[in-house]
Coordinates of C-alpha atoms in Angstrom, one line a residue:
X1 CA 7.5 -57.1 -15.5
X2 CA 10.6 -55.8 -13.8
X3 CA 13.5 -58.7 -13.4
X4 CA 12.2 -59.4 -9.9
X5 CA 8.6 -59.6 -10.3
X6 CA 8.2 -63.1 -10.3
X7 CA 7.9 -63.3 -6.8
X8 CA 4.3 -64.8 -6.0
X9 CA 3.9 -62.3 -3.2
X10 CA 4.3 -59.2 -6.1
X11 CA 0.8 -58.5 -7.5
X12 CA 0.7 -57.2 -10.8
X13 CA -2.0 -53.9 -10.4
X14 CA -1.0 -53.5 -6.6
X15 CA 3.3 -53.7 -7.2
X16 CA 3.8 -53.4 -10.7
X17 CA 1.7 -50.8 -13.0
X18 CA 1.4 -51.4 -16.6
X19 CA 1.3 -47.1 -17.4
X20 CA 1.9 -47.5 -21.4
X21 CA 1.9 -50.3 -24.1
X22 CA 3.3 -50.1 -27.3
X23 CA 2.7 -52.3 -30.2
X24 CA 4.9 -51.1 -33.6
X25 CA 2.9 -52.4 -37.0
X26 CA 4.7 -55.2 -38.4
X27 CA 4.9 -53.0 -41.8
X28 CA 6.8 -50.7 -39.9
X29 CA 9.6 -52.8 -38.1
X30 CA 12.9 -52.8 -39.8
X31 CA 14.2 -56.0 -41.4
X32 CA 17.9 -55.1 -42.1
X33 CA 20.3 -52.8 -39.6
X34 CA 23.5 -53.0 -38.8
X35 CA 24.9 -52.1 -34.7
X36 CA 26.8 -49.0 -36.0
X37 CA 24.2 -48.1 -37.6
X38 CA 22.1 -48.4 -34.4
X39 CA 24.6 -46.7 -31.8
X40 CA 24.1 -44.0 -34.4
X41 CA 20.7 -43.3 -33.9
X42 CA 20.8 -44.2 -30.3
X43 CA 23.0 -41.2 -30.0
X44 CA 21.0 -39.1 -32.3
X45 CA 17.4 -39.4 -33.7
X46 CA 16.4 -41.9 -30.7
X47 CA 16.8 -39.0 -28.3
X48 CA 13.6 -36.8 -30.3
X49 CA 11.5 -40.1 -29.7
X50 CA 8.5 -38.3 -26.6
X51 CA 8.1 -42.1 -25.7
X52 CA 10.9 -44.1 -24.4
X53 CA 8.5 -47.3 -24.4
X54 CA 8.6 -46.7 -28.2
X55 CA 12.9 -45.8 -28.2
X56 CA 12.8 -49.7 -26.4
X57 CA 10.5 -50.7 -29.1
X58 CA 12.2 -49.7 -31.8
X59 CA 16.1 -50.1 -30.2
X60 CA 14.6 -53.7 -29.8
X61 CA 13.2 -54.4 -33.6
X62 CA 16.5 -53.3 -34.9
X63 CA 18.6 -55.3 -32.7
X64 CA 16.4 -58.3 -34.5
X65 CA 17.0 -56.6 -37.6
X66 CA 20.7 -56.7 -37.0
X67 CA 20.7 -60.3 -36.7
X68 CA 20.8 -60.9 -32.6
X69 CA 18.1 -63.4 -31.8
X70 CA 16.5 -61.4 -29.1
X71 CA 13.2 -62.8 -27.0
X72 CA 12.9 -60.4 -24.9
X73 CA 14.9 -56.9 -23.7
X74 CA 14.1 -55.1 -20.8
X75 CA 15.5 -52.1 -19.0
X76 CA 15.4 -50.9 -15.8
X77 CA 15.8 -47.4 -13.8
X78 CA 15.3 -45.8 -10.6
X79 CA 13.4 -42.3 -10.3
X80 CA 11.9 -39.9 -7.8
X81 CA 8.0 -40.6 -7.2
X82 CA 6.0 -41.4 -3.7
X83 CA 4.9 -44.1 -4.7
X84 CA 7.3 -45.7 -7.1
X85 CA 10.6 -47.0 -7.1
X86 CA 11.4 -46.9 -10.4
X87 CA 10.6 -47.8 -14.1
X88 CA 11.1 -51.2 -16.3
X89 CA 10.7 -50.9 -20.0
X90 CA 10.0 -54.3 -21.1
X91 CA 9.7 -55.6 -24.9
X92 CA 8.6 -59.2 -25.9
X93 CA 9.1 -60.6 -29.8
X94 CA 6.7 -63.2 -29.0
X95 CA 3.6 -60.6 -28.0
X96 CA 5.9 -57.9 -30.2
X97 CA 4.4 -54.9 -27.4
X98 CA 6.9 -52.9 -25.4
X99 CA 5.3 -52.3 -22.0
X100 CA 6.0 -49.1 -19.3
X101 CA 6.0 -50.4 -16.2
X102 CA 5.8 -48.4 -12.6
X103 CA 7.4 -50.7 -9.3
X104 CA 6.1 -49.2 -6.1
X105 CA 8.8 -49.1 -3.3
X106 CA 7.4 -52.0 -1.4
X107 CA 8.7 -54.3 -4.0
X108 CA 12.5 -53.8 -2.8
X109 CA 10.8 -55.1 0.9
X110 CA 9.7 -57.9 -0.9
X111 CA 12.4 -59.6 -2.7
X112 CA 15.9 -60.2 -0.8
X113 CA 18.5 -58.3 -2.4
X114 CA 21.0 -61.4 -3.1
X115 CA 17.5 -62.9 -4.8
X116 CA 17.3 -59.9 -6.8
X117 CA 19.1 -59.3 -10.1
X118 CA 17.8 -55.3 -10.6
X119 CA 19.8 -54.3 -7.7
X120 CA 22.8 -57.0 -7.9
X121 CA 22.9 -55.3 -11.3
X122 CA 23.2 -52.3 -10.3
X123 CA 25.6 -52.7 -7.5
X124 CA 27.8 -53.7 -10.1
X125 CA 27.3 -57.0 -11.2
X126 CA 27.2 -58.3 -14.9
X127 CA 24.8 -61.9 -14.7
X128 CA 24.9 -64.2 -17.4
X129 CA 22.8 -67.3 -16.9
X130 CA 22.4 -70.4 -19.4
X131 CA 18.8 -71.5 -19.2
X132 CA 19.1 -74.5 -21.1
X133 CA 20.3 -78.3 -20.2
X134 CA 21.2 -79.7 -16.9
X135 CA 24.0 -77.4 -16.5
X136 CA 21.1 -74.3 -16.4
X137 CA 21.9 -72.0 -13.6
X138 CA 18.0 -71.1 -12.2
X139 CA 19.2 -68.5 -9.4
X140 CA 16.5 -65.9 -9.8
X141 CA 13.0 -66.9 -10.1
X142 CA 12.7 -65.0 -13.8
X143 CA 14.3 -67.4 -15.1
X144 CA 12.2 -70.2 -14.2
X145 CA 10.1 -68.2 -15.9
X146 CA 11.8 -67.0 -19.1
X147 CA 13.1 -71.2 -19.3
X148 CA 9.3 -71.8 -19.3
X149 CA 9.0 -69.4 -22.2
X150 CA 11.8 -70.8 -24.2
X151 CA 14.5 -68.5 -23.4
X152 CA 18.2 -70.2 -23.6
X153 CA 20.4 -68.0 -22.4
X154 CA 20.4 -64.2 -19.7
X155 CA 22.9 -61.6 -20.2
X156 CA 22.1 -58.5 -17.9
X157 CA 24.5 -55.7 -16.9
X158 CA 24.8 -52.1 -15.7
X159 CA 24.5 -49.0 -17.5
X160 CA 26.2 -45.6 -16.5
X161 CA 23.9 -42.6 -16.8
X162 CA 23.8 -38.9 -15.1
X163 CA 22.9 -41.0 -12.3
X164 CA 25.6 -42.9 -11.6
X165 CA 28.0 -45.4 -13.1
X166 CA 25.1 -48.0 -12.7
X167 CA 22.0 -45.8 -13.0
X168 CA 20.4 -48.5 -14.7
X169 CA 20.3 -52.2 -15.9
X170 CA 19.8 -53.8 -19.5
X171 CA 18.7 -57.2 -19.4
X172 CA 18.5 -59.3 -22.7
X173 CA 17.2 -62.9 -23.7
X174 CA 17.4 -64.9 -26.4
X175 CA 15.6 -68.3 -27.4
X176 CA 18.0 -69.5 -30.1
X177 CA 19.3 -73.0 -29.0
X178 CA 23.2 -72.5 -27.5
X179 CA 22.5 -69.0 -26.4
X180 CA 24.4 -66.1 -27.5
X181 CA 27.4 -66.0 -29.5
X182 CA 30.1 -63.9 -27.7
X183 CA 30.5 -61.0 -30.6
X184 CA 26.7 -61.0 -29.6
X185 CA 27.2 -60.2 -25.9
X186 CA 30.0 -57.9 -27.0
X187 CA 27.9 -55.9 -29.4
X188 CA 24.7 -56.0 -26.8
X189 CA 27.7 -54.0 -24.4
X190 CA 28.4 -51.3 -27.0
X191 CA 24.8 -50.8 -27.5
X192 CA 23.8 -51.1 -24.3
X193 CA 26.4 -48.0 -23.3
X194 CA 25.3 -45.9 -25.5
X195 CA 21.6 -46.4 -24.4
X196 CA 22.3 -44.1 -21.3
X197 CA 21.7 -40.6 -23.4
X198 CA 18.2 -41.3 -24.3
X199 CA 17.7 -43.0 -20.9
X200 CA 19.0 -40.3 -19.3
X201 CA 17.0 -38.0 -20.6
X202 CA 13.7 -40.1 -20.0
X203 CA 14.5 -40.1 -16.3
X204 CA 15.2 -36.6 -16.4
X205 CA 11.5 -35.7 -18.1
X206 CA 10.1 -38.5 -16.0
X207 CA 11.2 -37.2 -12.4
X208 CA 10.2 -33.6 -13.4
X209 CA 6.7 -35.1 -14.3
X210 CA 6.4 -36.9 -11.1
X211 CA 7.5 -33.9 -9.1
X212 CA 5.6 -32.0 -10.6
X213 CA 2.4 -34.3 -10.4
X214 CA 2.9 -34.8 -6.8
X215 CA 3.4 -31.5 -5.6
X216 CA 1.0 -29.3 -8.0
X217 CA -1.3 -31.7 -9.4
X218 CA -1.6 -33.4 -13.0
X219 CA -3.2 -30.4 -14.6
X220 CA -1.1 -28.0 -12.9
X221 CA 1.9 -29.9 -13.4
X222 CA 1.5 -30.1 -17.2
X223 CA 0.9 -26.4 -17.2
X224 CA 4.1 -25.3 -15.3
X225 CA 6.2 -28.0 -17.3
X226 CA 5.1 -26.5 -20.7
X227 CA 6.8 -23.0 -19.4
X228 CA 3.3 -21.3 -17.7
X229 CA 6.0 -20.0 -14.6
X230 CA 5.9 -16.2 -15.0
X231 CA 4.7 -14.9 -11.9
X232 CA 1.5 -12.7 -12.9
X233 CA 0.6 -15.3 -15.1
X234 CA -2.8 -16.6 -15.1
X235 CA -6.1 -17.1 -17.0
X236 CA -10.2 -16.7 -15.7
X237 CA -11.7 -20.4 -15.5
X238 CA -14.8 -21.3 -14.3
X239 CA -14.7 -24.0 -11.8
X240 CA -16.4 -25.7 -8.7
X241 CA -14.5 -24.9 -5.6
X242 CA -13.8 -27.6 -2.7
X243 CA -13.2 -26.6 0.3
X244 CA -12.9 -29.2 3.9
X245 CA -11.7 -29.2 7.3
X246 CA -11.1 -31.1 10.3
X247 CA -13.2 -30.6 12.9
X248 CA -11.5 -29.9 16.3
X249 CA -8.3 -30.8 14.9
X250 CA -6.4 -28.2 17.0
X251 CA -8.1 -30.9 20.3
X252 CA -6.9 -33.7 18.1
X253 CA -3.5 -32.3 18.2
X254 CA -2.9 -31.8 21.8
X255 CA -4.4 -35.4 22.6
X256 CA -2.6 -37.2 20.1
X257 CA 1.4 -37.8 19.8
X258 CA 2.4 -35.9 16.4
X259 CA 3.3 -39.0 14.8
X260 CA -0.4 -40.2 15.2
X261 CA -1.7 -37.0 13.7
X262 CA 0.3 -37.0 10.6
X263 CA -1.1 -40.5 10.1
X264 CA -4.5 -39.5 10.7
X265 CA -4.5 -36.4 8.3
X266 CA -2.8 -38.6 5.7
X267 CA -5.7 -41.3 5.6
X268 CA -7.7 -38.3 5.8
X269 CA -6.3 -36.3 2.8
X270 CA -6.4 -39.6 0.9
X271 CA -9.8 -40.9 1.3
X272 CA -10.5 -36.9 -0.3
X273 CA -7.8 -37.3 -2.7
X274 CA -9.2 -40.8 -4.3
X275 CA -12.8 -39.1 -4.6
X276 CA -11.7 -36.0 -5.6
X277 CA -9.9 -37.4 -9.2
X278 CA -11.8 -40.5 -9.6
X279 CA -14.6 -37.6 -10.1
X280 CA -12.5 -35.2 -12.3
X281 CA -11.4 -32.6 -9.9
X282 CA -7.1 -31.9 -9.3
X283 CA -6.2 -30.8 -5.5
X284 CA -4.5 -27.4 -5.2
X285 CA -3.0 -27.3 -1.9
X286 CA -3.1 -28.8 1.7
X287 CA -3.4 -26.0 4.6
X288 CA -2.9 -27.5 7.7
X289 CA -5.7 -29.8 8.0
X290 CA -7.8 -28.5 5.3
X291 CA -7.4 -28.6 1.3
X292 CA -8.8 -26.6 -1.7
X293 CA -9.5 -28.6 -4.9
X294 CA -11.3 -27.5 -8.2
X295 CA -13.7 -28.9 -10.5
X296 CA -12.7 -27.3 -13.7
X297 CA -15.7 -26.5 -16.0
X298 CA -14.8 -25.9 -19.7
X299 CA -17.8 -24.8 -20.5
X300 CA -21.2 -23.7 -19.4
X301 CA -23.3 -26.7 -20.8
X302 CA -20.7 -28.7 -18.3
X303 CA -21.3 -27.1 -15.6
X304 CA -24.3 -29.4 -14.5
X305 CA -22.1 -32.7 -14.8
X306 CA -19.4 -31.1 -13.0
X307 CA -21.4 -30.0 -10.1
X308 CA -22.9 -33.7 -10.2
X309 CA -19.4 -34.7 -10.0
X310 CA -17.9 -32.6 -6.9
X311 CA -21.2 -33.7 -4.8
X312 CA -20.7 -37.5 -5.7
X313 CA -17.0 -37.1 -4.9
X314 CA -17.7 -35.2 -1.5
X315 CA -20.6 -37.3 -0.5
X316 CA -18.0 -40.8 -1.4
X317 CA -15.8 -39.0 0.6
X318 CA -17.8 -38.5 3.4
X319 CA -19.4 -42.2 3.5
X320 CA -15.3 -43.5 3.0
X321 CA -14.4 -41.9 6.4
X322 CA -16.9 -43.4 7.9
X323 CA -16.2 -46.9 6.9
X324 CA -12.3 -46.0 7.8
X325 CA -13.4 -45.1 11.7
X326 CA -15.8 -48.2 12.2
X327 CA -15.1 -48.4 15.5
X328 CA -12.3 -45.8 16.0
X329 CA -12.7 -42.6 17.5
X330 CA -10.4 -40.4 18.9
X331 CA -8.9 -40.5 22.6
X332 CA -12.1 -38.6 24.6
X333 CA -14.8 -40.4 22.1
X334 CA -15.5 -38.3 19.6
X335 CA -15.5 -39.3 15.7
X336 CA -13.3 -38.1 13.3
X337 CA -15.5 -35.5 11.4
X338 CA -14.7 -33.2 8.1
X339 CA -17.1 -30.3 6.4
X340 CA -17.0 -30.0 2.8
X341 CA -18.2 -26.9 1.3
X342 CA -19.2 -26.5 -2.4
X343 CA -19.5 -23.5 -4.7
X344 CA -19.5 -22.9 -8.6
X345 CA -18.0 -19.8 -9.9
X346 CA -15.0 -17.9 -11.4
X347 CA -11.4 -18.0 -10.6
X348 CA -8.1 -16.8 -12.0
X349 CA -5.8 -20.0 -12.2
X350 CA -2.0 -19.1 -12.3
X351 CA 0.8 -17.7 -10.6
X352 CA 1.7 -15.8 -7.7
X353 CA 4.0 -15.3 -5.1
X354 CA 7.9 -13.8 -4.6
X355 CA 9.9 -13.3 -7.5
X356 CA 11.3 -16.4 -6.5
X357 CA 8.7 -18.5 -4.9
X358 CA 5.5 -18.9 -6.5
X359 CA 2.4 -20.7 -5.8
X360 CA 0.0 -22.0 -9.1
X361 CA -3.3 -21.9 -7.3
X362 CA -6.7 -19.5 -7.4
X363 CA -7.8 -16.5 -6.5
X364 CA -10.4 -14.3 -6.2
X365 CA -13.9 -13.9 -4.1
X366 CA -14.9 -17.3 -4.8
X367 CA -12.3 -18.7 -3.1
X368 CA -13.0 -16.9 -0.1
X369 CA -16.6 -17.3 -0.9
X370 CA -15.9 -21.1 -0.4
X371 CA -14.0 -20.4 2.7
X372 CA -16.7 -18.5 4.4
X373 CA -19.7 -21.3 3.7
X374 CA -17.1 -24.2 4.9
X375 CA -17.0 -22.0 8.5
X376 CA -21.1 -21.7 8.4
X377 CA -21.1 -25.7 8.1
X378 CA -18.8 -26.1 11.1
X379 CA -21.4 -23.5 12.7
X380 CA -24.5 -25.3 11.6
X381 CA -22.5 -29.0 12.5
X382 CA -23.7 -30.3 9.0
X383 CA -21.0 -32.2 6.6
X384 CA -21.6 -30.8 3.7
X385 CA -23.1 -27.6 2.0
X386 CA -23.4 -25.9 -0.9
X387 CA -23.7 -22.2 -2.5
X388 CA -26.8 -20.9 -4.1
X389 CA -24.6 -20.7 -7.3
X390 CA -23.6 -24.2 -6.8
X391 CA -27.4 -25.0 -6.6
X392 CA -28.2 -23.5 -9.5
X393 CA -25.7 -24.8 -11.9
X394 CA -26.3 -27.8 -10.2
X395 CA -30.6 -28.0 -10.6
X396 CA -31.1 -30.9 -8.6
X397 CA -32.6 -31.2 -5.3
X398 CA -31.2 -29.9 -2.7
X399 CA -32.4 -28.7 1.1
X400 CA -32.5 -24.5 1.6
X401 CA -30.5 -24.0 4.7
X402 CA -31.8 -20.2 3.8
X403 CA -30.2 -17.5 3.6
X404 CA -26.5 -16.8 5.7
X405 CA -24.5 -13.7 5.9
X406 CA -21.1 -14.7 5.5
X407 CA -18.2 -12.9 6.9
X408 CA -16.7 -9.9 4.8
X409 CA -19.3 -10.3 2.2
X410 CA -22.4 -7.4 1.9
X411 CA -24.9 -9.7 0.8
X412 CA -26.3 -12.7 2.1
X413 CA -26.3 -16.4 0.3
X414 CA -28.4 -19.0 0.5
X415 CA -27.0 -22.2 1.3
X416 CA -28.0 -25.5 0.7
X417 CA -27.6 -29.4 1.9
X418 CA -27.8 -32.8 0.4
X419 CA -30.9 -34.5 0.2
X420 CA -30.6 -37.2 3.4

C-alpha cells in the first residue's frame, strides 16, 4: 500500500485500490547491472515501457541486480481523478509482484499530516529511519510494519517532476542487517532523480485517462485518446438507448435549497451510474436532471443479452432508489421518482459540435425516438418502458402498453412494460 496505509481505519478495497499487479518471470529478471547503466535506461528505453507498474518492476530487479539489498521500493504521486488522490507503485522482493495502487482522497482526512510520511516527503522532507535495535526510530506506523517484515533500515525522499520540485516521493527498504551503506543512499539519490522522466510521463497519460474517463466515459475516452477528435467524425453502431428523468424536479427545485438538490441528483445519477456499468452500458451525458447512456451491441446475435442487460440494470436501478428513500420523501410528501425508457436501434457515435467544442455522443432518430417514449412514461406515470424494437430484440415477456403516437414521429409504436 501507499506509505500511510497502515492506519487501521484505511481499508484496503474502500481507500486503497489494487488497479494492476505485475509479476516479472524469474528467467527474465536481470542478475548483473550496474547504476549508470540504469540511469541510462531510465532516461531512455524505460520511458517506451506502456506500464509504469512494470518500469517499477523492472527499475526495482536491477537495482538488486546492481548489488543494493532492496526489500521493498515504492513510489508515490499525486494526479487528477474524483475519486483518487493519487497513485503508489509498490514492489516487494519477498512476493517479487509490483502492485498499482489508487488512494481515494479521504485517505489524506484520515492520517494526520505530521503522522504521514507521503506528504512530509513531499513538503520537502528526506526520512531515514533505522528499524533495527533499541535505537529504531518507529515514528510512522509503516514501519512497525516493514520491522515486522524484516526490514532494517527506511530511506524516502522527494522527487522533482513537471509537477513540482517534489511531485513525488521514492521510498526504499532494505533487510540486510546494518541497513544501507551510504554510497547506497547516495546512488538510490541519483537514481531516484532521474526517475522523474518516466514518472512524469505516467502522470501525464494517467490524468489524461482519468479526465477523459470521468468526463466522456471509458469507451469514449479511449476513443478520443487514440486521436478519434475530428469533428464529423463518427461511425453507425447499433446500440440500446437509455434514457431517465426526474419527475417534478423543476417542484423539487423551488422547494429545496440548491445545495440539497445537487446532492439529491448526485445520489440519483449514481445509483444509475453503478447499474448502468456493472451491466455493460457507458453514460454519455447528464442533461439537467436526466442522462442518456448506451448499450453497445457488436453484433446482432448480442443483441438479446444486451437488451437483458439494460432492463436488469434499469429495473436494479429502479429497486436501489427505493431502498435509498426508505423513509425519505421530499418536503410536501412525495417520493423521489425517475422514468427509464428503453429502445434498441441505430446510432452514429462520434463527433460534433463547433470547430472548437465538440461533444462525442449520438445522434440520429433513435435518440429522439428514446426521448419521446421516456415523456409517454411520465404521461402514463409508469417507471419504466420499452420500444417495440427493444421488445423484439429483446423476446421476453413483456406487457403491451399498445400502440402510442409519439411526438414528431408519422407512425405509431407500441410500447411495452416489465412484467410486475
Amino acid at each position: 500500500m501507499g506509505e500511510a496505509a497502515s492506519s487501521s481505519l484505511i481499508v484496503e478495497g474502500r481507500n486503497v485500490i489494487v488497479t494492476e499487479v505485475f509479476e516479472r518471470p524469474a528467467a527474465e529478471r536481470p542478475d548483473h547491472d550496474t547504476i549508470e547503466r540504469i540511469i541510462e535506461w531510465l532516461i531512455g528505453d524505460a520511458r517506451q515501457i506502456g506500464s509504469f507498474a512494470r518500469t517499477i518492476d523492472e527499475l526495482s530487479w536491477r537495482l538488486v541486480a546492481a548489488g543494493i539489498p532492496l526489500l521493498r521500493v515504492n513510489l508515490r504521486g499525486g494526479t487528477l481523478h474524483p475519486q483518487f488522490l493519487g497513485s503508489a507503485y509498490v514492489w516487494w522482493r519477498t512476493s517479487a509482484q509490483t502492485q498499482e495502487i489508487m488512494i481515494t482522497h479521504e485517505v489524506a482526512d484520515l492520517v494526520p499530516p505530521a503522522q504521514n510520511p507521503v506528504m512530509r516527503v513531499r513538503a520537502g522532507e528526506i526520512l531515514r529511519r533505522s528499524l533495527e535495535g533499541p535505537e529504531a526510530q518507529l515514528d510512522f506506523s509503516i514501519l512497525h510494519d516493514l520491522k515486522a517484515r524484516g526490514a532494517t533500515d527506511y530511506f524516502a525522499l522527494p522527487v522533482g517532476g513537471a509537477f513540482g520540485p517534489r511531485a513525488y516521493m521514492a521510498a526504499y527498504v532494505t533487510d540486510r542487517p546494518g541497513g544501507f551503506l551510504e554510497q547506497e543512499i547516495a546512488d538510490l539519490t541519483a537514481v531516484s532523480e532521474r526517475l522523474s522522466i518516466a514518472a512524469d510521463m505516467n502522470s501525464q497519460r494517467q490524468i489524461a485517462q482519468n479526465v477523459l474517463k470521468a468526463y466522456l466515459g471509458p469507451q469514449t475516452g479511449r476513443k478520443v485518446l487514440a486521436g478519434q477528435i475530428r469533428r464529423g467524425s463518427g461511425e453507425a453502431i447499433a446500440a440500446v438507448l437509455w434514457s431517465s428523468d426526474l419527475r417534478r424536479f423543476t417542484q423539487m427545485s423551488d422547494q429545496l435549497p440548491g445545495e440539497k438538490v445537487i446532492g439529491i441528483l448526485n445520489d440519483l445519477f449514481d445509483l444509475q451510474a453503478k447499474a448502468i456499468v456493472n451491466h455493460g452500458g457507458e453514460i454519455l451525458k447528464f442533461v439537467g436532471d436526466g442522462l442518456l447512456a448506451i448499450f453497445p451491441v457488436t453484433s446482432p446475435d448480442e443483441a438479446n443479452r444486451i437488451t437483458a442487460n439494460a432492463l436488469a440494470a434499469a429495473k436494479e436501478s429502479l429497486a436501489a432508489l427505493g431502498s435509498a428513500q426508505e423513509g425519505a420523501s421530499l418536503p410536501n410528501g412525495s417520493p423521489l421518482e425517475i422514468v427509464i425508457a428503453l429502445h434498441y436501434g441505430t446510432v452514429i457515435y462520434g463527433n460534433i459540435g463547433a470547430a472548437d467544442r465538440l461533444d462525442f455522443t449520438v445522434i440520429g432518430p433513435a435518440v429522439n425516438l428514446v426521448s419521446r417514449i421516456e415523456a409517454v412514461a411520465k404521461s402514463l406515470d409508469l417507471p419504466l418502458i420499452v420500444s417495440d424494437d427493444f421488445a423484439n430484440a429483446y423476446g421476453g415477456r413483456l406487457k403491451s402498453l399498445g400502440r402510442h403516437q409519439l411526438r414528431g414521429l408519422d407512425l405509431p409504436h407500441e410500447l411495452f412494460a416489465p412484467l410486475v
